[in-house]
mmCIF file of C-alpha atoms and ligand atoms in Angstrom:
data_model
loop_
_atom_site.group_PDB
_atom_site.id
_atom_site.type_symbol
_atom_site.label_atom_id
_atom_site.label_comp_id
_atom_site.label_asym_id
_atom_site.label_seq_id
_atom_site.Cartn_x
_atom_site.Cartn_y
_atom_site.Cartn_z
ATOM 1 C CA MET A 1 -13.272 -44.045 -49.747
ATOM 2 C CA SER A 2 -16.674 -42.457 -50.468
ATOM 3 C CA ASP A 3 -17.460 -40.760 -53.754
ATOM 4 C CA TYR A 4 -19.712 -37.719 -54.172
ATOM 5 C CA ASP A 5 -20.277 -35.126 -56.838
ATOM 6 C CA VAL A 6 -19.479 -32.351 -54.381
ATOM 7 C CA VAL A 7 -17.677 -32.334 -51.033
ATOM 8 C CA VAL A 8 -18.120 -29.199 -48.946
ATOM 9 C CA LEU A 9 -15.650 -28.409 -46.166
ATOM 10 C CA GLY A 10 -17.485 -26.348 -43.517
ATOM 11 C CA GLY A 11 -21.179 -26.127 -42.703
ATOM 12 C CA GLY A 12 -21.710 -22.373 -42.166
ATOM 13 C CA PRO A 13 -23.894 -20.163 -44.381
ATOM 14 C CA GLY A 14 -21.338 -20.469 -47.213
ATOM 15 C CA GLY A 15 -21.100 -24.249 -46.912
ATOM 16 C CA TYR A 16 -24.739 -25.166 -46.305
ATOM 17 C CA ALA A 17 -26.010 -22.804 -49.007
ATOM 18 C CA ALA A 18 -23.593 -24.419 -51.495
ATOM 19 C CA ALA A 19 -24.576 -27.903 -50.302
ATOM 20 C CA LEU A 20 -28.328 -27.219 -50.561
ATOM 21 C CA TYR A 21 -27.901 -25.618 -53.970
ATOM 22 C CA ALA A 22 -25.864 -28.564 -55.291
ATOM 23 C CA ALA A 23 -28.326 -31.076 -53.792
ATOM 24 C CA SER A 24 -31.308 -29.332 -55.349
ATOM 25 C CA ALA A 25 -29.520 -29.575 -58.714
ATOM 26 C CA GLY A 26 -29.553 -33.366 -58.227
ATOM 27 C CA LEU A 27 -25.898 -33.787 -57.226
ATOM 28 C CA SER A 28 -24.762 -36.080 -54.418
ATOM 29 C CA VAL A 29 -23.271 -33.948 -51.656
ATOM 30 C CA ALA A 30 -21.245 -34.539 -48.503
ATOM 31 C CA MET A 31 -20.659 -31.699 -46.070
ATOM 32 C CA VAL A 32 -18.029 -31.928 -43.338
ATOM 33 C CA GLU A 33 -18.547 -29.831 -40.206
ATOM 34 C CA LYS A 34 -16.399 -29.958 -37.074
ATOM 35 C CA GLU A 35 -18.941 -28.274 -34.789
ATOM 36 C CA LYS A 36 -22.585 -27.671 -35.682
ATOM 37 C CA VAL A 37 -24.189 -26.936 -39.026
ATOM 38 C CA GLY A 38 -25.046 -23.252 -39.199
ATOM 39 C CA GLY A 39 -21.496 -22.034 -38.525
ATOM 40 C CA THR A 40 -20.554 -18.697 -37.029
ATOM 41 C CA CYS A 41 -23.721 -16.948 -38.130
ATOM 42 C CA LEU A 42 -26.117 -19.294 -36.359
ATOM 43 C CA HIS A 43 -24.079 -20.263 -33.295
ATOM 44 C CA ARG A 44 -21.643 -17.432 -32.571
ATOM 45 C CA GLY A 45 -22.651 -14.516 -34.789
ATOM 46 C CA CYS A 46 -25.674 -12.891 -36.399
ATOM 47 C CA ILE A 47 -28.453 -14.847 -34.721
ATOM 48 C CA PRO A 48 -27.343 -14.924 -31.057
ATOM 49 C CA ALA A 49 -26.021 -11.351 -31.330
ATOM 50 C CA LYS A 50 -29.347 -10.089 -32.674
ATOM 51 C CA SER A 51 -31.233 -11.928 -29.958
ATOM 52 C CA LEU A 52 -29.107 -10.192 -27.289
ATOM 53 C CA LEU A 53 -29.451 -6.826 -29.067
ATOM 54 C CA HIS A 54 -33.202 -7.261 -28.982
ATOM 55 C CA ALA A 55 -33.159 -8.176 -25.291
ATOM 56 C CA ALA A 56 -31.084 -5.044 -24.629
ATOM 57 C CA GLU A 57 -33.459 -2.901 -26.645
ATOM 58 C CA VAL A 58 -36.465 -4.237 -24.721
ATOM 59 C CA PHE A 59 -34.661 -3.516 -21.446
ATOM 60 C CA ARG A 60 -33.837 0.033 -22.564
ATOM 61 C CA THR A 61 -37.471 0.645 -23.512
ATOM 62 C CA VAL A 62 -38.782 -0.745 -20.232
ATOM 63 C CA ASN A 63 -36.210 1.322 -18.355
ATOM 64 C CA HIS A 64 -37.719 4.437 -19.912
ATOM 65 C CA ALA A 65 -41.288 3.225 -19.498
ATOM 66 C CA ALA A 66 -42.273 6.169 -17.309
ATOM 67 C CA GLU A 67 -41.383 8.637 -20.119
ATOM 68 C CA HIS A 68 -43.921 6.818 -22.251
ATOM 69 C CA GLY A 69 -46.596 6.982 -19.597
ATOM 70 C CA VAL A 70 -46.163 3.426 -18.362
ATOM 71 C CA ARG A 71 -45.667 3.068 -14.624
ATOM 72 C CA LEU A 72 -43.709 0.114 -13.223
ATOM 73 C CA PRO A 73 -45.253 -0.708 -9.846
ATOM 74 C CA ASP A 74 -41.982 -2.027 -8.396
ATOM 75 C CA GLY A 75 -39.811 0.833 -9.564
ATOM 76 C CA LYS A 76 -36.778 0.220 -11.752
ATOM 77 C CA PRO A 77 -36.519 -2.943 -13.845
ATOM 78 C CA GLU A 78 -33.460 -5.179 -13.602
ATOM 79 C CA PRO A 79 -31.867 -7.095 -16.446
ATOM 80 C CA ASP A 80 -32.189 -10.871 -16.188
ATOM 81 C CA TRP A 81 -29.101 -11.976 -18.125
ATOM 82 C CA PRO A 82 -29.650 -15.748 -17.733
ATOM 83 C CA ALA A 83 -33.206 -15.337 -19.079
ATOM 84 C CA ALA A 84 -31.950 -13.291 -22.050
ATOM 85 C CA ASN A 85 -29.413 -16.045 -22.732
ATOM 86 C CA ARG A 86 -31.975 -18.817 -22.376
ATOM 87 C CA ARG A 87 -34.078 -17.078 -25.024
ATOM 88 C CA ARG A 88 -30.997 -16.639 -27.225
ATOM 89 C CA ALA A 89 -30.087 -20.333 -26.876
ATOM 90 C CA GLY A 90 -33.690 -21.332 -27.631
ATOM 91 C CA ILE A 91 -33.755 -19.334 -30.872
ATOM 92 C CA VAL A 92 -30.411 -20.770 -31.981
ATOM 93 C CA GLY A 93 -31.507 -24.304 -31.069
ATOM 94 C CA GLN A 94 -34.723 -24.008 -33.020
ATOM 95 C CA LEU A 95 -32.983 -22.677 -36.136
ATOM 96 C CA HIS A 96 -30.289 -25.354 -35.852
ATOM 97 C CA LYS A 97 -32.969 -28.039 -35.744
ATOM 98 C CA GLY A 98 -34.673 -26.531 -38.785
ATOM 99 C CA LEU A 99 -31.446 -26.358 -40.776
ATOM 100 C CA SER A 100 -30.430 -29.924 -39.856
ATOM 101 C CA GLY A 101 -33.861 -31.136 -40.990
ATOM 102 C CA LEU A 102 -33.625 -29.255 -44.262
ATOM 103 C CA LEU A 103 -30.181 -30.727 -45.027
ATOM 104 C CA LYS A 104 -31.519 -34.208 -44.284
ATOM 105 C CA ARG A 105 -34.580 -33.737 -46.492
ATOM 106 C CA ARG A 106 -32.352 -32.587 -49.352
ATOM 107 C CA LYS A 107 -30.200 -35.707 -48.769
ATOM 108 C CA VAL A 108 -26.994 -33.858 -47.959
ATOM 109 C CA THR A 109 -24.722 -36.260 -46.057
ATOM 110 C CA VAL A 110 -23.451 -34.313 -43.052
ATOM 111 C CA ILE A 111 -20.271 -35.702 -41.532
ATOM 112 C CA ASP A 112 -19.242 -34.533 -38.053
ATOM 113 C CA GLY A 113 -15.511 -34.056 -37.787
ATOM 114 C CA TRP A 114 -12.463 -32.024 -38.680
ATOM 115 C CA GLY A 115 -11.881 -32.234 -42.428
ATOM 116 C CA ARG A 116 -8.497 -31.826 -44.115
ATOM 117 C CA LEU A 117 -7.779 -31.524 -47.790
ATOM 118 C CA THR A 118 -5.522 -34.280 -49.080
ATOM 119 C CA ALA A 119 -2.776 -33.984 -51.668
ATOM 120 C CA ASP A 120 -5.102 -35.163 -54.432
ATOM 121 C CA GLY A 121 -7.925 -32.761 -53.489
ATOM 122 C CA ALA A 122 -10.135 -35.160 -51.520
ATOM 123 C CA VAL A 123 -11.205 -34.495 -47.916
ATOM 124 C CA ALA A 124 -10.002 -36.739 -45.112
ATOM 125 C CA VAL A 125 -12.268 -36.953 -42.065
ATOM 126 C CA ASN A 126 -12.488 -39.450 -39.193
ATOM 127 C CA GLY A 127 -10.218 -41.922 -41.041
ATOM 128 C CA ASP A 128 -12.415 -41.868 -44.157
ATOM 129 C CA THR A 129 -11.668 -40.127 -47.455
ATOM 130 C CA LEU A 130 -14.402 -38.265 -49.290
ATOM 131 C CA ARG A 131 -13.746 -37.742 -52.948
ATOM 132 C CA GLY A 132 -15.791 -35.253 -54.918
ATOM 133 C CA ARG A 133 -15.720 -34.191 -58.539
ATOM 134 C CA GLY A 134 -15.496 -30.789 -56.908
ATOM 135 C CA THR A 135 -14.508 -29.688 -53.415
ATOM 136 C CA ILE A 136 -15.732 -26.407 -51.952
ATOM 137 C CA VAL A 137 -13.754 -24.849 -49.102
ATOM 138 C CA CYS A 138 -16.078 -22.897 -46.768
ATOM 139 C CA ALA A 139 -14.066 -22.940 -43.544
ATOM 140 C CA GLY A 140 -15.142 -19.427 -42.538
ATOM 141 C CA SER A 141 -13.353 -17.316 -39.974
ATOM 142 C CA VAL A 142 -12.467 -17.069 -36.281
ATOM 143 C CA PRO A 143 -11.909 -14.076 -33.969
ATOM 144 C CA ARG A 144 -8.495 -12.444 -34.235
ATOM 145 C CA ALA A 145 -6.479 -12.302 -31.041
ATOM 146 C CA ILE A 146 -4.064 -9.635 -29.857
ATOM 147 C CA PRO A 147 -0.636 -11.031 -29.004
ATOM 148 C CA GLY A 148 -0.096 -10.888 -25.261
ATOM 149 C CA MET A 149 -3.826 -10.656 -24.524
ATOM 150 C CA ASP A 150 -4.772 -14.101 -23.285
ATOM 151 C CA VAL A 151 -8.397 -14.861 -24.035
ATOM 152 C CA ASP A 152 -9.578 -16.969 -21.088
ATOM 153 C CA GLY A 153 -13.301 -16.896 -21.850
ATOM 154 C CA GLU A 154 -14.089 -15.254 -18.509
ATOM 155 C CA ARG A 155 -12.233 -12.006 -17.886
ATOM 156 C CA VAL A 156 -11.051 -11.622 -21.481
ATOM 157 C CA VAL A 157 -13.542 -12.836 -24.048
ATOM 158 C CA THR A 158 -14.351 -12.690 -27.749
ATOM 159 C CA SER A 159 -17.728 -12.604 -29.468
ATOM 160 C CA ASP A 160 -17.622 -16.444 -29.463
ATOM 161 C CA HIS A 161 -17.992 -16.259 -25.671
ATOM 162 C CA ALA A 162 -20.303 -13.242 -25.584
ATOM 163 C CA THR A 163 -22.794 -14.993 -27.867
ATOM 164 C CA ASN A 164 -22.713 -18.171 -25.762
ATOM 165 C CA SER A 165 -22.598 -16.754 -22.262
ATOM 166 C CA GLU A 166 -23.769 -18.878 -19.361
ATOM 167 C CA ALA A 167 -22.845 -16.238 -16.795
ATOM 168 C CA ASP A 168 -25.445 -15.646 -14.106
ATOM 169 C CA ARG A 169 -25.019 -11.894 -14.330
ATOM 170 C CA LEU A 170 -23.611 -9.129 -16.473
ATOM 171 C CA PRO A 171 -20.248 -7.563 -15.716
ATOM 172 C CA GLU A 172 -20.549 -4.147 -14.053
ATOM 173 C CA ARG A 173 -17.785 -2.614 -16.197
ATOM 174 C CA ILE A 174 -16.604 -3.737 -19.594
ATOM 175 C CA ALA A 175 -13.969 -2.562 -22.074
ATOM 176 C CA VAL A 176 -14.732 -3.351 -25.687
ATOM 177 C CA ILE A 177 -11.545 -3.318 -27.754
ATOM 178 C CA GLY A 178 -12.359 -2.596 -31.397
ATOM 179 C CA GLY A 179 -15.212 -0.435 -32.659
ATOM 180 C CA GLY A 180 -16.069 -2.406 -35.802
ATOM 181 C CA VAL A 181 -19.451 -4.015 -36.412
ATOM 182 C CA ILE A 182 -19.026 -6.652 -33.709
ATOM 183 C CA GLY A 183 -17.552 -4.291 -31.092
ATOM 184 C CA SER A 184 -20.189 -1.620 -31.752
ATOM 185 C CA GLU A 185 -22.966 -4.191 -31.613
ATOM 186 C CA PHE A 186 -21.834 -5.508 -28.229
ATOM 187 C CA ALA A 187 -21.085 -2.006 -26.896
ATOM 188 C CA SER A 188 -24.737 -1.281 -27.656
ATOM 189 C CA VAL A 189 -25.957 -4.450 -25.899
ATOM 190 C CA TYR A 190 -23.901 -3.821 -22.764
ATOM 191 C CA THR A 191 -24.657 -0.103 -22.608
ATOM 192 C CA ASP A 192 -28.402 -0.727 -22.849
ATOM 193 C CA MET A 193 -28.178 -3.427 -20.190
ATOM 194 C CA GLY A 194 -26.701 -0.865 -17.795
ATOM 195 C CA VAL A 195 -23.076 -2.029 -17.969
ATOM 196 C CA GLN A 196 -20.497 0.773 -17.716
ATOM 197 C CA THR A 197 -19.089 0.392 -21.229
ATOM 198 C CA THR A 198 -15.848 1.797 -22.617
ATOM 199 C CA LEU A 199 -15.178 1.415 -26.335
ATOM 200 C CA LEU A 200 -11.522 1.615 -27.380
ATOM 201 C CA GLU A 201 -10.773 1.923 -31.098
ATOM 202 C CA ALA A 202 -7.352 2.390 -32.666
ATOM 203 C CA LEU A 203 -8.559 4.330 -35.711
ATOM 204 C CA PRO A 204 -9.619 8.002 -35.737
ATOM 205 C CA ASP A 205 -13.339 7.207 -35.985
ATOM 206 C CA GLY A 206 -14.287 5.394 -32.798
ATOM 207 C CA VAL A 207 -17.390 3.661 -34.142
ATOM 208 C CA LEU A 208 -17.480 1.635 -37.387
ATOM 209 C CA PRO A 209 -14.199 3.190 -38.583
ATOM 210 C CA ILE A 210 -14.102 1.050 -41.717
ATOM 211 C CA GLY A 211 -16.966 0.145 -43.989
ATOM 212 C CA PRO A 212 -20.188 2.065 -43.882
ATOM 213 C CA ASP A 213 -20.799 5.605 -44.969
ATOM 214 C CA ARG A 214 -19.618 8.041 -42.252
ATOM 215 C CA ASP A 215 -23.056 9.655 -42.067
ATOM 216 C CA VAL A 216 -24.524 6.275 -41.112
ATOM 217 C CA ALA A 217 -21.695 5.386 -38.727
ATOM 218 C CA ASP A 218 -21.971 8.779 -37.016
ATOM 219 C CA VAL A 219 -25.649 8.182 -36.267
ATOM 220 C CA LEU A 220 -24.650 5.044 -34.358
ATOM 221 C CA ALA A 221 -21.732 6.838 -32.659
ATOM 222 C CA ARG A 222 -24.044 9.615 -31.456
ATOM 223 C CA SER A 223 -26.645 7.107 -30.290
ATOM 224 C CA LEU A 224 -24.073 5.131 -28.302
ATOM 225 C CA LYS A 225 -22.683 8.313 -26.710
ATOM 226 C CA ARG A 226 -26.158 9.523 -25.822
ATOM 227 C CA ARG A 227 -26.914 6.212 -24.139
ATOM 228 C CA GLY A 228 -23.686 6.378 -22.136
ATOM 229 C CA THR A 229 -20.950 4.474 -23.994
ATOM 230 C CA ASP A 230 -17.564 6.036 -23.270
ATOM 231 C CA ILE A 231 -15.885 6.087 -26.698
ATOM 232 C CA HIS A 232 -12.150 6.604 -27.154
ATOM 233 C CA PRO A 233 -10.943 6.882 -30.756
ATOM 234 C CA GLU A 234 -7.239 6.602 -31.655
ATOM 235 C CA ALA A 235 -6.744 4.435 -28.563
ATOM 236 C CA ARG A 236 -3.739 2.111 -28.532
ATOM 237 C CA VAL A 237 -4.329 -0.540 -25.914
ATOM 238 C CA GLY A 238 -1.298 -1.838 -24.012
ATOM 239 C CA SER A 239 -0.800 -5.110 -22.139
ATOM 240 C CA LEU A 240 -3.719 -6.121 -19.979
ATOM 241 C CA GLU A 241 -3.054 -6.719 -16.312
ATOM 242 C CA ARG A 242 -5.135 -8.978 -14.076
ATOM 243 C CA THR A 243 -6.160 -7.516 -10.732
ATOM 244 C CA GLY A 244 -8.008 -9.088 -7.814
ATOM 245 C CA ASN A 245 -11.313 -7.732 -9.094
ATOM 246 C CA GLY A 246 -10.848 -7.611 -12.819
ATOM 247 C CA VAL A 247 -8.521 -6.390 -15.525
ATOM 248 C CA LEU A 248 -6.526 -3.191 -15.882
ATOM 249 C CA VAL A 249 -6.640 -1.856 -19.428
ATOM 250 C CA PRO A 250 -3.954 0.721 -20.221
ATOM 251 C CA PHE A 251 -4.376 2.813 -23.370
ATOM 252 C CA GLU A 252 -2.881 5.808 -25.083
ATOM 253 C CA THR A 253 -4.765 8.390 -27.085
ATOM 254 C CA PRO A 254 -3.595 11.745 -28.488
ATOM 255 C CA LYS A 255 -4.868 13.170 -25.188
ATOM 256 C CA GLY A 256 -2.349 11.079 -23.223
ATOM 257 C CA SER A 257 -2.110 7.824 -21.278
ATOM 258 C CA ASP A 258 -4.999 6.405 -19.346
ATOM 259 C CA LYS A 259 -5.861 3.210 -17.505
ATOM 260 C CA ILE A 260 -9.232 1.759 -16.576
ATOM 261 C CA GLU A 261 -10.181 -1.187 -14.425
ATOM 262 C CA VAL A 262 -13.008 -3.339 -15.747
ATOM 263 C CA ASP A 263 -14.609 -6.678 -14.895
ATOM 264 C CA GLN A 264 -14.409 -7.976 -18.419
ATOM 265 C CA VAL A 265 -12.694 -7.182 -21.716
ATOM 266 C CA LEU A 266 -14.295 -8.040 -25.030
ATOM 267 C CA VAL A 267 -11.662 -8.343 -27.758
ATOM 268 C CA SER A 268 -13.345 -7.544 -31.071
ATOM 269 C CA ILE A 269 -10.527 -6.507 -33.354
ATOM 270 C CA GLY A 270 -11.720 -8.425 -36.393
ATOM 271 C CA ARG A 271 -11.623 -11.969 -37.683
ATOM 272 C CA ARG A 272 -9.161 -14.073 -39.622
ATOM 273 C CA PRO A 273 -9.778 -16.848 -42.136
ATOM 274 C CA ALA A 274 -9.930 -20.336 -40.593
ATOM 275 C CA THR A 275 -7.502 -21.824 -43.084
ATOM 276 C CA GLU A 276 -4.905 -23.093 -40.652
ATOM 277 C CA ASP A 277 -4.709 -26.845 -40.592
ATOM 278 C CA ILE A 278 -7.193 -27.556 -43.370
ATOM 279 C CA GLY A 279 -4.479 -29.169 -45.506
ATOM 280 C CA ALA A 280 -4.395 -26.299 -48.011
ATOM 281 C CA GLU A 281 -0.671 -26.559 -48.606
ATOM 282 C CA GLU A 282 -0.731 -30.325 -49.230
ATOM 283 C CA ALA A 283 -3.631 -29.897 -51.658
ATOM 284 C CA GLY A 284 -1.881 -27.088 -53.542
ATOM 285 C CA VAL A 285 -4.525 -24.527 -52.521
ATOM 286 C CA ARG A 286 -2.788 -21.161 -52.394
ATOM 287 C CA VAL A 287 -3.332 -19.179 -49.206
ATOM 288 C CA ASP A 288 -1.979 -15.630 -48.941
ATOM 289 C CA GLY A 289 0.037 -14.239 -46.017
ATOM 290 C CA ARG A 290 -3.147 -13.260 -44.155
ATOM 291 C CA GLY A 291 -4.716 -16.708 -44.512
ATOM 292 C CA PHE A 292 -7.133 -15.927 -47.359
ATOM 293 C CA VAL A 293 -7.585 -18.595 -50.023
ATOM 294 C CA GLU A 294 -6.493 -17.207 -53.379
ATOM 295 C CA VAL A 295 -9.227 -17.822 -55.900
ATOM 296 C CA ASP A 296 -9.275 -17.452 -59.660
ATOM 297 C CA THR A 297 -11.932 -17.402 -62.351
ATOM 298 C CA THR A 298 -11.324 -20.971 -63.545
ATOM 299 C CA THR A 299 -14.568 -22.955 -63.662
ATOM 300 C CA MET A 300 -14.961 -26.694 -63.187
HETATM 301 C C1 FAD B 401 -20.868 -11.465 -33.526
HETATM 302 C C2 FAD B 401 -21.126 -11.576 -35.014
HETATM 303 C C3 FAD B 401 -22.253 -10.976 -35.548
HETATM 304 C C4 FAD B 401 -22.502 -11.083 -36.913
HETATM 305 N N1 FAD B 401 -23.618 -10.479 -37.409
HETATM 306 C C5 FAD B 401 -23.882 -10.553 -38.723
HETATM 307 C C6 FAD B 401 -25.034 -9.945 -39.272
HETATM 308 O O1 FAD B 401 -25.806 -9.342 -38.556
HETATM 309 N N2 FAD B 401 -25.257 -10.058 -40.590
HETATM 310 C C7 FAD B 401 -24.391 -10.731 -41.412
HETATM 311 O O2 FAD B 401 -24.633 -10.797 -42.624
HETATM 312 N N3 FAD B 401 -23.286 -11.328 -40.919
HETATM 313 C C8 FAD B 401 -23.008 -11.250 -39.610
HETATM 314 N N4 FAD B 401 -21.888 -11.862 -39.119
HETATM 315 C C9 FAD B 401 -20.981 -12.531 -40.056
HETATM 316 C C10 FAD B 401 -21.470 -13.957 -40.411
HETATM 317 O O3 FAD B 401 -21.537 -14.734 -39.236
HETATM 318 C C11 FAD B 401 -20.471 -14.563 -41.394
HETATM 319 O O4 FAD B 401 -20.380 -13.731 -42.527
HETATM 320 C C12 FAD B 401 -20.909 -15.949 -41.861
HETATM 321 O O5 FAD B 401 -21.064 -16.828 -40.756
HETATM 322 C C13 FAD B 401 -19.842 -16.518 -42.816
HETATM 323 O O6 FAD B 401 -20.248 -17.791 -43.222
HETATM 324 P P1 FAD B 401 -19.179 -18.876 -43.674
HETATM 325 O O7 FAD B 401 -19.945 -20.092 -44.059
HETATM 326 O O8 FAD B 401 -18.260 -18.281 -44.672
HETATM 327 O O9 FAD B 401 -18.288 -19.173 -42.394
HETATM 328 P P2 FAD B 401 -18.690 -19.693 -40.941
HETATM 329 O O10 FAD B 401 -20.064 -19.292 -40.585
HETATM 330 O O11 FAD B 401 -17.567 -19.314 -40.052
HETATM 331 O O12 FAD B 401 -18.729 -21.264 -41.111
HETATM 332 C C14 FAD B 401 -17.590 -22.024 -41.311
HETATM 333 C C15 FAD B 401 -17.857 -23.400 -40.759
HETATM 334 O O13 FAD B 401 -16.804 -24.262 -41.140
HETATM 335 C C16 FAD B 401 -16.477 -25.116 -40.065
HETATM 336 N N5 FAD B 401 -15.084 -25.568 -40.291
HETATM 337 C C17 FAD B 401 -13.977 -24.779 -40.390
HETATM 338 N N6 FAD B 401 -12.890 -25.540 -40.615
HETATM 339 C C18 FAD B 401 -13.316 -26.826 -40.663
HETATM 340 C C19 FAD B 401 -12.663 -28.074 -40.858
HETATM 341 N N7 FAD B 401 -11.344 -28.138 -41.074
HETATM 342 N N8 FAD B 401 -13.409 -29.213 -40.836
HETATM 343 C C20 FAD B 401 -14.751 -29.152 -40.622
HETATM 344 N N9 FAD B 401 -15.420 -27.988 -40.436
HETATM 345 C C21 FAD B 401 -14.714 -26.842 -40.450
HETATM 346 C C22 FAD B 401 -16.668 -24.247 -38.833
HETATM 347 O O14 FAD B 401 -16.881 -25.030 -37.663
HETATM 348 C C23 FAD B 401 -17.892 -23.429 -39.229
HETATM 349 O O15 FAD B 401 -19.092 -24.051 -38.805
HETATM 350 C C24 FAD B 401 -21.607 -11.798 -37.760
HETATM 351 C C25 FAD B 401 -20.477 -12.412 -37.210
HETATM 352 C C26 FAD B 401 -20.228 -12.318 -35.857
HETATM 353 C C27 FAD B 401 -19.024 -12.999 -35.285
#
């Protein structure tokens, strides 16, 4: 049994910010993380996605170099996907090192392992029990899957795979299922990199259907269309079918049924809270039907 003022479950931006804040207030802090400190944002989200977006933007600019009065002596440029991914991994690695160092300097005890809340509100990890005067649950979220659409990490992937790709080349054709922030972001990356990109969204607005102001979302939709993304709003995707060369993606829109063959499918239909198997029930932490922790305004 180890005692701390605060035990944090999860080392993503929510968890490490809470841990650093508590440590700088002079509290003793333990933070349990099953993968790497930095969470989704650093390893599978914002940072790698922005690095790839930037690579795609550079490629698009170079591809149009002649319009800007810059001649490429060897003709058309080609994307170098492994190089873009090496740069992405380098940026993530550097930030991960910086964050780990910062946590160490602030004396946050980082424990590698899967943490579970216990009945009395402690956190069990690797056979040890960490007891805090307060426990903060920051388990974050994971990609949502579509039933019947097996994510194999190769032909059918999520943003977790797309942000950690070790593939030696880009797919030639991709279907992005879901036009939210993540789907639109990757549709932009792939389109700019010269991949034939089809964006399938169930809601009436094909790009960013929920969230931002329509005027803003429409600017992105127009930009994607102009660059060549094939956008299908109100598209209901059916069961995927593997073929020798790729995946058949059937979908229905108000215009009728259609089917496309692609090399890869990116499933980006949203994320769900990672509250399965964190011991919430045993600890009496209420989780609603969709997996969200129910919080109240009670203070410690
Ligand atoms: C592709 C993509 C792009 C994004 N781009 C942006 C962006 O541009 N701007 C932006 O603001 N946001 C962006 N986001 C969202 C951002 O990543 C999240 O809002 C942020 O990571 C949430 O932080 P968190 O700490 O709540 O959860 P997470 O970052 O998910 O961290 C949770 C951590 O808890 C750990 N954990 C979970 N359960 C346990 C357990 N039982 N035991 C031990 N450890 C556990 C996990 O391993 C994880 O490291 C993006 C997300 C994705 C997927």
